[in-house]
Amino acid sequence: MGLKQERWVGLFSLLPAFLLLAVFVGYPMFNTFFHSFTEWDGVTSTYVGWDNFKTILSNGDLPLMLRNNLIFLLSVPGILFISLTVSVLLHEEVPGWRLFRSVYYLPAILSSVVIGFLAKSMFTNKGIVNTLLENAGLGAFTTDWLNTVPTEFMILILCFYWQTLGQGTLIFLSGLSSISNELFDAAKIDGANWRQRLMYIVIPSLYPAIFYFTIVNVIYVFVGLFGLVYSITGGGPGYETTPIDYMIYIQAFRSGNMGYASALSVFLFFIVMFITWIQLKISKRLEQ
Amino acid sequence: MKTASRRMIRFLIFIVLAVIAFMAMYPLFYMAISSMKPTIEYIKHPMGLPKTWYFDNFIALIYRFSLVRLFGNTLVYVGLSLVASLALSIPAAYAFAKLKFKYRNGFYIIMIATMTIPGITFIIPNYLLMSKIGWTDHIISVVTIWSVSAIPSTVFLLTSLMRAMPDEVLEAIKIDGAKYHQAMFKVILPMSLPGVVTVSIFNATNWWNDLLTPLIYLQSDGLKTVTVAVATVLNRFSSDYPLLLSGLLLASLPPIAIYIIFQSYIRKGLVIGAVK
């Protein structure tokens, strides 16, 4: 294959993929940007300037949605800590660790719909959680889990953790296994104890993995919670457990406010771009 | 003395890990057990094994909710999307990894940037586009959206794997004057098969589990996927938890089977992004 020919083969290999991406990602994205400045029911749209954005800022939905997203965001360090601890323990390679590793990842392969409805069925009023509490003599702690906002968030976050533990464990384990044994032996000879080895060798060499895991899950809590929210709370009561991505679905496909939903999409788009920008900044620093 | 305390610590670690494993698995046991109870027994005794094993929930799913059809639908959609996404992504990934041409890096950056755009930001215009050309409530809408939106991540993963292919082999086929499609089918595809399997596993399970796309594009009950049918049709009988749970169980079986068979691929695929 000559150089000139190679150039054409290269460009033609890209053509179908880029053509379809342009039609089904590029065009709709610009369309969303355009319609965020309109009132739009899907058929006719009228230009309204910044009205949608003004409504988002003034109708009280935004603080609520941001609060909901913030609650999920604040739950990310928790699962980071749990996954790190579990992988450090797994790395001790006690009997059965391979089986445990497989078991931890199993919930991650299931649909959010399965996870969500399963959790919902366990937390109903006469469900297994309340029954267990009563049988354990903890009847005072039984509550209507699915009907108060704090417990609803607790269930959503529990499901998020349940889905994510396996992913974190696998990522951190692969990071741990790449630490050289010489480094460990040298530290042992120098008299470093287990805690010091953890703080000065293990954690620092896991920085890239920790960073990757955090970014992936920070983005996930903004764009990936649809299935869990749909199946557990449906965003309610009111919009009390509705994050931004679920609100876009409600506004566009239940209420028909497509212009408003477009403006929300633009908003979410910039949030995700901002997170990605931070990711690029930090990963450049990590490389140095 | 030292080994004794070390043993003790290792035993404690084992206990902690076992407890976490139990907690991770228990809801799945609960789902399986409850799906084999009649509703009344489930309400009275949510814990414990069923008194008699009861399969009417599954029979109801097959006859009343045409489960076989739902499984068939989902398999067809996922299968077609796999073929389409690979046919679009493999040539692009090979070009990015091994061919030299102008603007290659520019195109690659655009492709990777596309990966970060959240899917929900373009779902409204796509829905209207699909309904304008009459593709809504037809499998083509779901297959198109699934396979096209999987292109960037598929290309990213395949490109980073194909870069590791030895150049000597590729040079040899160039000198041989092998035509592009011969090189593709005889050398490049076989050599990148592990990567193709890995990425296909991730795509297939993601699509099988997807709620949003089929929920929005398909309205007829006869076209629904298993996951959407469980979330919408079965949820209408929301007081009948054993029925819902047996639907959830059946919807989970294919991903679980894939996981058991292809565990090692999943483990490798998951860390590609992390180690980079």
Coordinates of C-alpha atoms in Angstrom, one line a residue:
Chain A
M1 CA 0.0 0.0 0.0
G2 CA 1.6 3.3 -1.1
L3 CA 1.6 6.3 1.2
K4 CA -1.0 8.2 -0.9
Q5 CA -3.2 5.1 -1.0
E6 CA -2.8 4.7 2.8
R7 CA -4.1 8.2 3.3
W8 CA -7.3 7.5 1.4
V9 CA -7.8 4.2 3.1
G10 CA -7.4 5.9 6.5
L11 CA -9.9 8.6 5.7
F12 CA -12.4 6.2 4.2
S13 CA -12.1 4.0 7.3
L14 CA -13.3 6.9 9.4
L15 CA -16.0 8.2 7.1
P16 CA -19.0 5.9 8.1
A17 CA -18.3 6.3 11.8
F18 CA -18.0 10.1 11.6
L19 CA -20.9 10.5 9.3
L20 CA -23.2 8.7 11.7
L21 CA -21.8 10.5 14.7
A22 CA -22.4 13.8 12.9
V23 CA -26.1 12.9 12.3
F24 CA -27.0 11.3 15.6
V25 CA -24.7 13.2 18.1
G26 CA -23.4 16.4 16.4
Y27 CA -26.6 17.6 14.8
P28 CA -28.8 16.8 17.9
M29 CA -26.4 18.6 20.1
F30 CA -26.5 21.8 18.1
N31 CA -30.2 21.4 17.9
T32 CA -30.4 21.2 21.7
F33 CA -28.3 24.3 22.1
F34 CA -30.6 26.1 19.6
H35 CA -33.8 25.0 21.2
S36 CA -32.7 25.9 24.6
F37 CA -33.5 29.5 23.6
T38 CA -37.0 28.5 22.4
E39 CA -40.4 27.5 23.8
W40 CA -40.8 24.1 22.1
D41 CA -43.5 21.4 22.2
G42 CA -41.7 19.2 19.7
V43 CA -43.6 20.6 16.7
T44 CA -43.5 24.4 16.8
S45 CA -40.8 26.5 18.5
T46 CA -40.8 30.2 19.3
Y47 CA -37.7 32.1 20.2
V48 CA -37.8 33.3 23.8
G49 CA -34.1 34.3 24.3
W50 CA -32.8 33.5 27.7
D51 CA -36.2 32.9 29.3
N52 CA -35.7 29.2 29.8
F53 CA -32.4 29.8 31.6
K54 CA -34.0 32.6 33.7
T55 CA -36.8 30.2 34.6
I56 CA -34.3 27.5 35.7
L57 CA -32.6 30.1 37.9
S58 CA -35.7 31.5 39.3
N59 CA -38.4 28.8 39.7
G60 CA -36.7 27.1 42.6
D61 CA -36.1 23.8 40.7
L62 CA -32.4 24.5 40.3
P63 CA -31.4 24.7 43.9
L64 CA -33.4 21.5 44.6
M65 CA -31.8 19.6 41.7
L66 CA -28.4 20.8 42.5
R67 CA -28.9 19.8 46.1
N68 CA -29.9 16.3 44.9
N69 CA -26.9 16.0 42.7
L70 CA -24.7 17.4 45.5
I71 CA -26.0 14.7 47.9
F72 CA -25.0 12.0 45.4
L73 CA -21.7 13.8 44.7
L74 CA -20.9 13.8 48.5
S75 CA -21.5 10.1 48.6
V76 CA -18.6 9.4 46.1
P77 CA -15.8 9.7 48.8
G78 CA -17.6 7.1 50.8
I79 CA -17.6 4.4 48.1
L80 CA -14.0 5.5 47.3
F81 CA -13.0 4.8 50.9
I82 CA -14.9 1.5 51.1
S83 CA -13.4 0.2 47.8
L84 CA -9.9 1.2 48.8
T85 CA -10.2 -0.6 52.1
V86 CA -11.7 -3.7 50.5
S87 CA -9.0 -3.9 47.9
V88 CA -6.2 -3.4 50.4
L89 CA -7.7 -6.3 52.4
L90 CA -8.2 -8.4 49.3
H91 CA -4.5 -7.8 48.4
E92 CA -3.5 -9.8 51.5
E93 CA -4.7 -12.7 49.4
V94 CA -6.4 -14.6 52.2
P95 CA -8.0 -18.0 51.2
G96 CA -10.9 -17.4 48.9
W97 CA -10.0 -13.8 47.8
R98 CA -10.5 -14.6 44.1
L99 CA -14.1 -15.8 44.8
F100 CA -14.7 -12.6 46.9
R101 CA -13.4 -10.5 44.1
S102 CA -15.8 -12.1 41.7
V103 CA -18.8 -11.8 44.0
Y104 CA -18.2 -8.1 44.6
Y105 CA -18.4 -7.4 40.9
L106 CA -21.5 -9.4 40.3
P107 CA -24.0 -6.5 41.2
A108 CA -22.2 -4.2 38.8
I109 CA -23.1 -6.4 35.8
L110 CA -26.9 -6.0 36.6
S111 CA -29.2 -3.4 35.3
S112 CA -29.9 -0.3 37.5
V113 CA -33.5 -1.3 37.0
V114 CA -32.9 -4.7 38.7
I115 CA -30.9 -3.1 41.5
G116 CA -33.5 -0.4 42.0
F117 CA -36.6 -2.5 42.0
L118 CA -34.9 -5.2 44.1
A119 CA -33.9 -2.6 46.8
K120 CA -37.4 -1.1 46.6
S121 CA -39.0 -4.5 47.3
M122 CA -36.7 -5.0 50.3
F123 CA -37.5 -1.7 51.9
T124 CA -41.3 -1.7 51.7
N125 CA -43.3 -1.3 54.9
K126 CA -43.7 -5.0 55.6
G127 CA -40.6 -5.9 53.6
I128 CA -37.6 -7.9 54.6
V129 CA -35.6 -5.0 56.1
N130 CA -38.3 -4.1 58.6
T131 CA -39.0 -7.7 59.3
L132 CA -35.3 -8.3 60.0
L133 CA -35.1 -5.3 62.3
E134 CA -38.2 -6.5 64.3
N135 CA -36.8 -10.0 64.6
A136 CA -33.5 -8.6 65.8
G137 CA -35.3 -6.7 68.6
L138 CA -34.7 -3.4 66.8
G139 CA -38.3 -2.7 66.2
A140 CA -37.8 0.9 67.1
F141 CA -35.7 1.4 64.0
T142 CA -38.4 0.2 61.6
T143 CA -39.7 3.0 59.4
D144 CA -41.5 3.7 56.2
W145 CA -38.2 3.8 54.2
L146 CA -39.7 4.7 50.8
N147 CA -41.8 7.6 52.1
T148 CA -39.4 10.0 53.7
V149 CA -36.8 11.9 51.7
P150 CA -33.7 11.1 53.8
T151 CA -34.3 7.4 53.8
E152 CA -35.0 7.5 50.1
F153 CA -31.6 9.1 49.5
M154 CA -30.1 6.5 51.8
I155 CA -31.6 3.7 49.6
L156 CA -30.5 5.3 46.4
I157 CA -26.9 5.8 47.7
L158 CA -26.9 2.2 49.1
C159 CA -27.7 1.0 45.6
F160 CA -25.1 3.2 44.0
Y161 CA -22.5 1.7 46.4
W162 CA -23.7 -1.8 45.8
Q163 CA -23.3 -1.3 42.0
T164 CA -19.9 0.4 42.3
L165 CA -18.0 -1.6 44.9
G166 CA -16.9 -4.2 42.4
Q167 CA -15.6 -1.7 39.9
G168 CA -13.6 0.1 42.5
T169 CA -12.2 -3.1 43.9
L170 CA -11.0 -4.3 40.5
I171 CA -9.4 -0.9 39.6
F172 CA -7.6 -0.6 42.9
L173 CA -6.5 -4.2 42.9
S174 CA -4.9 -3.9 39.5
G175 CA -3.1 -0.7 40.8
L176 CA -1.9 -2.6 43.9
S177 CA -0.5 -5.5 42.0
S178 CA 1.6 -3.1 39.9
I179 CA 3.5 -1.9 43.0
S180 CA 6.9 -3.5 42.9
N181 CA 7.9 -6.0 45.6
E182 CA 11.4 -4.4 45.9
L183 CA 9.8 -1.2 47.1
F184 CA 8.0 -3.1 49.8
D185 CA 11.1 -5.1 50.8
A186 CA 13.2 -2.0 51.0
A187 CA 10.6 -0.3 53.2
K188 CA 10.5 -3.4 55.5
I189 CA 14.3 -3.4 55.8
D190 CA 14.1 0.3 56.7
G191 CA 11.7 -0.7 59.5
A192 CA 8.5 0.9 58.1
N193 CA 5.5 -0.6 59.8
W194 CA 2.3 -1.6 58.0
R195 CA 0.6 1.7 58.5
Q196 CA 3.6 3.6 57.2
R197 CA 3.9 1.4 54.2
L198 CA 0.2 2.0 53.5
M199 CA 0.5 5.8 53.8
Y200 CA 3.8 6.3 52.0
I201 CA 3.9 3.5 49.4
V202 CA 0.4 2.1 48.7
I203 CA -1.8 5.2 48.6
P204 CA 0.6 7.4 46.6
S205 CA 1.1 4.7 44.0
L206 CA -2.7 4.4 43.7
Y207 CA -3.2 8.1 43.0
P208 CA -3.9 7.6 39.3
A209 CA -6.4 4.8 40.0
I210 CA -8.0 6.9 42.7
F211 CA -8.3 9.8 40.4
Y212 CA -9.7 7.8 37.6
F213 CA -12.3 6.1 39.8
T214 CA -13.3 9.5 41.3
I215 CA -13.8 11.2 37.9
V216 CA -15.8 8.3 36.4
N217 CA -18.1 8.2 39.4
V218 CA -18.5 12.0 39.7
I219 CA -19.6 12.0 36.1
Y220 CA -21.8 9.0 36.8
V221 CA -23.7 10.8 39.6
F222 CA -24.6 13.5 37.1
V223 CA -25.6 11.4 34.0
G224 CA -26.0 7.8 35.2
L225 CA -28.5 7.8 37.9
F226 CA -31.6 7.6 35.6
G227 CA -32.3 3.9 36.1
L228 CA -32.0 3.9 39.9
V229 CA -34.1 7.1 40.4
Y230 CA -36.7 5.8 37.9
S231 CA -37.1 2.5 39.7
I232 CA -36.8 3.5 43.4
T233 CA -38.4 6.9 43.9
G234 CA -39.5 8.1 40.4
G235 CA -38.0 11.4 41.5
G236 CA -40.6 12.0 44.2
P237 CA -42.1 13.0 46.4
G238 CA -42.5 16.1 44.3
Y239 CA -39.0 16.7 42.8
E240 CA -37.3 16.0 46.2
T241 CA -35.1 13.2 44.8
T242 CA -34.9 14.4 41.2
P243 CA -31.4 14.9 39.9
I244 CA -30.8 17.0 36.7
D245 CA -30.8 14.1 34.2
Y246 CA -34.1 12.7 35.5
M247 CA -35.6 16.2 35.4
I248 CA -34.7 16.4 31.7
Y249 CA -36.6 13.2 31.1
I250 CA -39.6 14.4 33.1
Q251 CA -39.8 17.8 31.4
A252 CA -39.2 16.5 27.9
F253 CA -41.2 13.2 27.8
R254 CA -43.8 13.6 30.5
S255 CA -44.6 17.4 30.5
G256 CA -43.7 18.1 26.9
N257 CA -41.6 21.2 27.8
M258 CA -38.9 20.4 25.3
G259 CA -37.4 23.9 25.3
Y260 CA -37.0 24.0 29.0
A261 CA -35.6 20.4 28.9
S262 CA -33.1 21.6 26.2
A263 CA -31.9 24.4 28.4
L264 CA -31.5 21.9 31.3
S265 CA -29.5 19.7 28.9
V266 CA -27.2 22.6 28.0
F267 CA -26.7 23.2 31.7
L268 CA -25.8 19.6 32.4
F269 CA -23.5 19.6 29.4
F270 CA -21.5 22.4 30.8
I271 CA -21.3 20.8 34.2
V272 CA -19.9 17.6 32.6
M273 CA -17.5 19.6 30.5
F274 CA -16.3 21.4 33.6
I275 CA -15.6 18.1 35.3
T276 CA -13.7 16.9 32.3
W277 CA -11.7 20.1 32.1
I278 CA -10.7 19.6 35.8
Q279 CA -9.8 16.0 34.9
L280 CA -7.5 17.1 32.1
K281 CA -5.8 19.7 34.3
I282 CA -5.1 17.2 37.1
S283 CA -4.1 14.3 34.9
K284 CA -1.5 16.6 33.3
R285 CA -0.1 17.4 36.7
L286 CA -0.1 13.7 37.7
E287 CA 1.9 12.8 34.6
Q288 CA 4.7 15.2 35.5
Chain B
M1 CA 4.2 -15.6 68.4
K2 CA 4.5 -13.3 65.4
T3 CA 3.1 -15.9 63.0
A4 CA 0.2 -16.5 65.4
S5 CA -0.9 -12.9 65.5
R6 CA -0.4 -12.7 61.8
R7 CA -2.6 -15.7 61.4
M8 CA -5.2 -14.0 63.6
I9 CA -5.1 -10.9 61.4
R10 CA -5.5 -12.9 58.3
F11 CA -8.4 -14.7 59.8
L12 CA -10.1 -11.4 60.7
I13 CA -9.5 -10.1 57.2
F14 CA -11.2 -13.3 55.8
I15 CA -14.2 -12.7 58.1
V16 CA -14.6 -9.1 57.0
L17 CA -14.3 -10.0 53.3
A18 CA -16.8 -12.8 53.8
V19 CA -19.3 -10.6 55.5
I20 CA -19.1 -8.1 52.7
A21 CA -19.5 -10.9 50.1
F22 CA -22.6 -12.1 52.0
M23 CA -24.0 -8.5 52.0
A24 CA -23.3 -8.2 48.2
M25 CA -24.9 -11.5 47.5
Y26 CA -27.9 -11.6 49.9
P27 CA -30.3 -9.4 47.8
L28 CA -29.7 -11.7 44.8
F29 CA -30.6 -14.8 46.9
Y30 CA -33.6 -12.9 48.2
M31 CA -34.7 -12.1 44.7
A32 CA -34.3 -15.8 43.6
I33 CA -36.1 -17.2 46.7
S34 CA -38.9 -14.7 46.7
S35 CA -39.7 -15.3 43.0
M36 CA -40.6 -18.8 43.9
K37 CA -43.2 -17.9 46.6
P38 CA -46.9 -17.2 46.2
T39 CA -47.8 -13.6 46.9
I40 CA -49.5 -14.4 50.2
E41 CA -46.6 -16.3 51.6
Y42 CA -44.2 -13.6 50.5
I43 CA -46.2 -11.0 52.4
K44 CA -46.5 -13.2 55.5
H45 CA -43.0 -14.5 55.5
P46 CA -40.6 -12.3 53.5
M47 CA -37.7 -14.2 55.1
G48 CA -36.9 -17.9 54.8
L49 CA -37.2 -20.5 52.1
P50 CA -40.5 -21.1 50.3
K51 CA -42.6 -23.8 51.9
T52 CA -43.3 -25.4 48.6
W53 CA -41.4 -24.4 45.5
Y54 CA -43.8 -22.5 43.3
F55 CA -43.2 -21.7 39.7
D56 CA -46.4 -20.0 38.7
N57 CA -44.7 -16.6 38.6
F58 CA -42.5 -17.8 35.8
I59 CA -45.3 -19.5 34.0
A60 CA -47.3 -16.3 34.2
L61 CA -44.3 -14.4 32.8
I62 CA -44.1 -16.8 29.9
Y63 CA -47.8 -16.9 29.0
R64 CA -49.3 -13.6 30.2
F65 CA -46.3 -11.4 29.5
S66 CA -44.9 -13.2 26.5
L67 CA -41.5 -13.4 28.0
V68 CA -40.0 -15.5 25.1
R69 CA -40.9 -12.7 22.7
L70 CA -39.3 -10.1 25.0
F71 CA -36.1 -12.2 25.2
G72 CA -36.1 -12.6 21.5
N73 CA -36.6 -8.9 20.9
T74 CA -33.7 -8.0 23.2
L75 CA -31.4 -10.6 21.7
V76 CA -32.1 -9.4 18.2
Y77 CA -31.6 -5.7 19.1
V78 CA -28.4 -6.4 21.0
G79 CA -27.1 -8.7 18.2
L80 CA -27.7 -6.2 15.4
S81 CA -26.2 -3.4 17.5
L82 CA -23.1 -5.4 18.1
V83 CA -22.6 -6.1 14.4
A84 CA -23.3 -2.5 13.5
S85 CA -21.0 -1.0 16.1
L86 CA -18.1 -3.3 15.3
A87 CA -18.5 -2.8 11.5
L88 CA -18.3 1.0 12.1
S89 CA -15.6 0.9 14.8
I90 CA -13.0 -1.7 13.8
P91 CA -11.9 0.1 10.5
A92 CA -11.8 3.4 12.3
A93 CA -9.8 2.0 15.2
Y94 CA -7.3 0.3 12.8
A95 CA -6.9 3.6 10.9
F96 CA -6.2 5.5 14.1
A97 CA -3.8 2.8 15.4
K98 CA -1.8 1.9 12.4
L99 CA -2.4 4.0 9.3
K100 CA -0.6 7.2 8.6
F101 CA -2.7 10.1 7.1
K102 CA -3.3 13.8 7.5
Y103 CA -5.4 15.1 10.4
R104 CA -5.3 11.6 12.0
N105 CA -4.7 13.1 15.5
G106 CA -7.3 15.8 15.0
F107 CA -10.0 13.2 14.1
Y108 CA -8.9 11.1 17.1
I109 CA -9.3 14.0 19.5
I110 CA -12.7 14.7 18.1
M111 CA -13.7 11.1 18.5
I112 CA -12.5 11.0 22.2
A113 CA -14.1 14.3 23.0
T114 CA -17.4 12.9 21.8
M115 CA -17.1 10.2 24.5
T116 CA -17.5 12.8 27.2
I117 CA -20.8 14.3 25.9
P118 CA -23.6 13.0 28.1
G119 CA -26.2 11.0 26.1
I120 CA -29.1 12.8 27.7
T121 CA -28.1 16.1 26.0
F122 CA -29.0 14.9 22.5
I123 CA -31.9 12.6 23.2
I124 CA -34.7 15.1 22.6
P125 CA -33.7 16.1 19.0
N126 CA -32.9 12.5 18.2
Y127 CA -36.3 11.4 19.4
L128 CA -38.0 14.1 17.2
L129 CA -35.7 13.2 14.2
M130 CA -36.6 9.5 14.6
S131 CA -40.3 10.3 14.7
K132 CA -40.0 12.6 11.7
I133 CA -38.5 9.8 9.6
G134 CA -40.9 7.3 11.1
W135 CA -38.4 5.2 12.9
T136 CA -39.9 5.4 16.4
D137 CA -41.6 2.3 17.7
H138 CA -39.4 0.3 15.3
I139 CA -36.2 -1.7 16.2
I140 CA -34.1 0.4 13.8
S141 CA -34.3 3.4 16.2
V142 CA -32.9 1.5 19.2
V143 CA -30.2 -0.3 17.1
T144 CA -29.1 3.0 15.5
I145 CA -28.9 4.9 18.8
W146 CA -27.2 2.1 20.7
S147 CA -24.6 1.3 18.0
V148 CA -23.8 4.9 17.1
S149 CA -23.4 6.1 20.7
A150 CA -21.1 3.2 21.4
I151 CA -18.7 4.1 18.6
P152 CA -16.4 6.5 20.5
S153 CA -15.7 4.3 23.5
T154 CA -15.4 1.2 21.3
V155 CA -13.0 3.0 19.0
F156 CA -11.0 4.3 22.0
L157 CA -10.6 0.8 23.5
L158 CA -9.8 -1.0 20.2
T159 CA -7.3 1.7 19.2
S160 CA -5.4 1.5 22.4
L161 CA -5.3 -2.3 22.0
M162 CA -4.4 -2.3 18.2
R163 CA -1.5 0.0 18.8
A164 CA 0.2 -2.9 20.5
M165 CA 0.0 -5.1 17.3
P166 CA 3.4 -5.8 16.0
D167 CA 4.2 -3.6 13.0
E168 CA 6.4 -6.3 11.3
V169 CA 3.3 -8.5 10.6
L170 CA 1.5 -5.5 9.1
E171 CA 4.5 -4.5 7.1
A172 CA 4.7 -8.0 5.7
I173 CA 1.2 -8.0 4.4
K174 CA 1.7 -4.6 2.9
I175 CA 4.7 -5.9 1.0
D176 CA 2.7 -8.9 0.0
G177 CA 0.3 -6.4 -1.6
A178 CA -2.6 -7.8 0.3
K179 CA -5.8 -6.0 -0.4
Y180 CA -7.4 -4.1 2.5
H181 CA -10.2 -6.4 3.1
Q182 CA -8.0 -9.5 2.9
A183 CA -5.6 -7.9 5.5
M184 CA -8.6 -7.0 7.6
F185 CA -10.2 -10.4 7.7
K186 CA -7.1 -12.6 7.7
V187 CA -4.7 -10.6 9.9
I188 CA -6.2 -7.6 11.7
L189 CA -9.4 -9.1 12.9
P190 CA -7.9 -12.4 14.3
M191 CA -5.2 -10.4 16.0
S192 CA -7.5 -8.0 17.7
L193 CA -10.1 -10.6 18.6
P194 CA -9.6 -10.4 22.4
G195 CA -10.2 -6.7 22.3
V196 CA -13.2 -7.1 20.1
V197 CA -14.6 -9.7 22.6
T198 CA -13.9 -7.4 25.6
V199 CA -15.6 -4.4 24.1
S200 CA -18.6 -6.4 22.8
I201 CA -19.2 -7.9 26.3
F202 CA -19.3 -4.4 27.8
N203 CA -21.6 -3.1 25.0
A204 CA -23.9 -6.1 25.1
T205 CA -24.5 -6.0 28.8
N206 CA -24.9 -2.2 28.8
W207 CA -27.5 -2.5 26.1
W208 CA -29.3 -5.4 27.7
N209 CA -29.5 -3.4 30.9
D210 CA -30.4 -0.1 29.3
L211 CA -33.6 1.5 30.3
L212 CA -33.7 5.1 28.8
T213 CA -33.2 4.4 25.1
P214 CA -35.8 1.6 24.5
L215 CA -38.2 3.2 27.0
I216 CA -38.3 6.4 24.9
Y217 CA -38.2 5.0 21.4
L218 CA -40.4 1.9 21.7
Q219 CA -44.0 2.2 22.7
S220 CA -45.7 -1.1 21.7
D221 CA -45.6 -3.8 24.4
G222 CA -44.7 -6.3 21.6
L223 CA -41.5 -4.5 20.8
K224 CA -40.1 -3.9 24.3
T225 CA -36.9 -5.2 25.7
V226 CA -36.8 -7.4 28.8
T227 CA -35.5 -4.7 31.0
V228 CA -38.0 -2.1 29.9
A229 CA -40.9 -4.6 30.1
V230 CA -40.0 -5.4 33.7
A231 CA -39.7 -1.7 34.6
T232 CA -43.0 -0.7 33.0
V233 CA -45.4 -3.6 32.4
L234 CA -44.6 -5.6 35.6
N235 CA -44.4 -2.5 37.6
R236 CA -48.1 -1.9 36.9
F237 CA -48.7 -4.9 39.2
S238 CA -46.6 -3.2 41.8
S239 CA -48.3 -4.9 44.8
D240 CA -47.3 -8.3 43.4
Y241 CA -43.7 -8.3 44.3
P242 CA -43.0 -12.0 43.7
L243 CA -44.0 -11.5 40.1
L244 CA -41.8 -8.4 39.7
L245 CA -38.9 -10.2 41.4
S246 CA -39.2 -13.2 39.1
G247 CA -39.1 -10.8 36.1
L248 CA -36.0 -9.1 37.6
L249 CA -34.4 -12.5 38.1
L250 CA -35.0 -13.6 34.5
A251 CA -33.7 -10.2 33.2
S252 CA -30.5 -10.7 35.2
L253 CA -29.7 -14.2 34.1
P254 CA -28.1 -13.3 30.7
P255 CA -25.7 -10.6 32.2
I256 CA -24.8 -13.0 35.0
A257 CA -24.1 -15.8 32.5
I258 CA -22.0 -13.5 30.4
Y259 CA -20.1 -12.5 33.6
I260 CA -19.4 -16.0 34.6
I261 CA -18.2 -17.0 31.2
F262 CA -16.1 -13.9 30.4
Q263 CA -15.0 -12.7 33.8
S264 CA -11.3 -12.4 32.8
Y265 CA -12.1 -10.2 29.8
I266 CA -14.2 -7.9 32.0
R267 CA -11.5 -7.6 34.5
K268 CA -9.0 -6.6 31.8
G269 CA -11.3 -4.3 30.0
L270 CA -12.2 -2.4 33.1
V271 CA -8.7 -1.3 33.9
I272 CA -7.6 -0.3 30.4
G273 CA -8.9 3.2 31.1
A274 CA -7.4 3.3 34.6
V275 CA -3.8 2.3 33.8
K276 CA -3.6 4.1 30.4

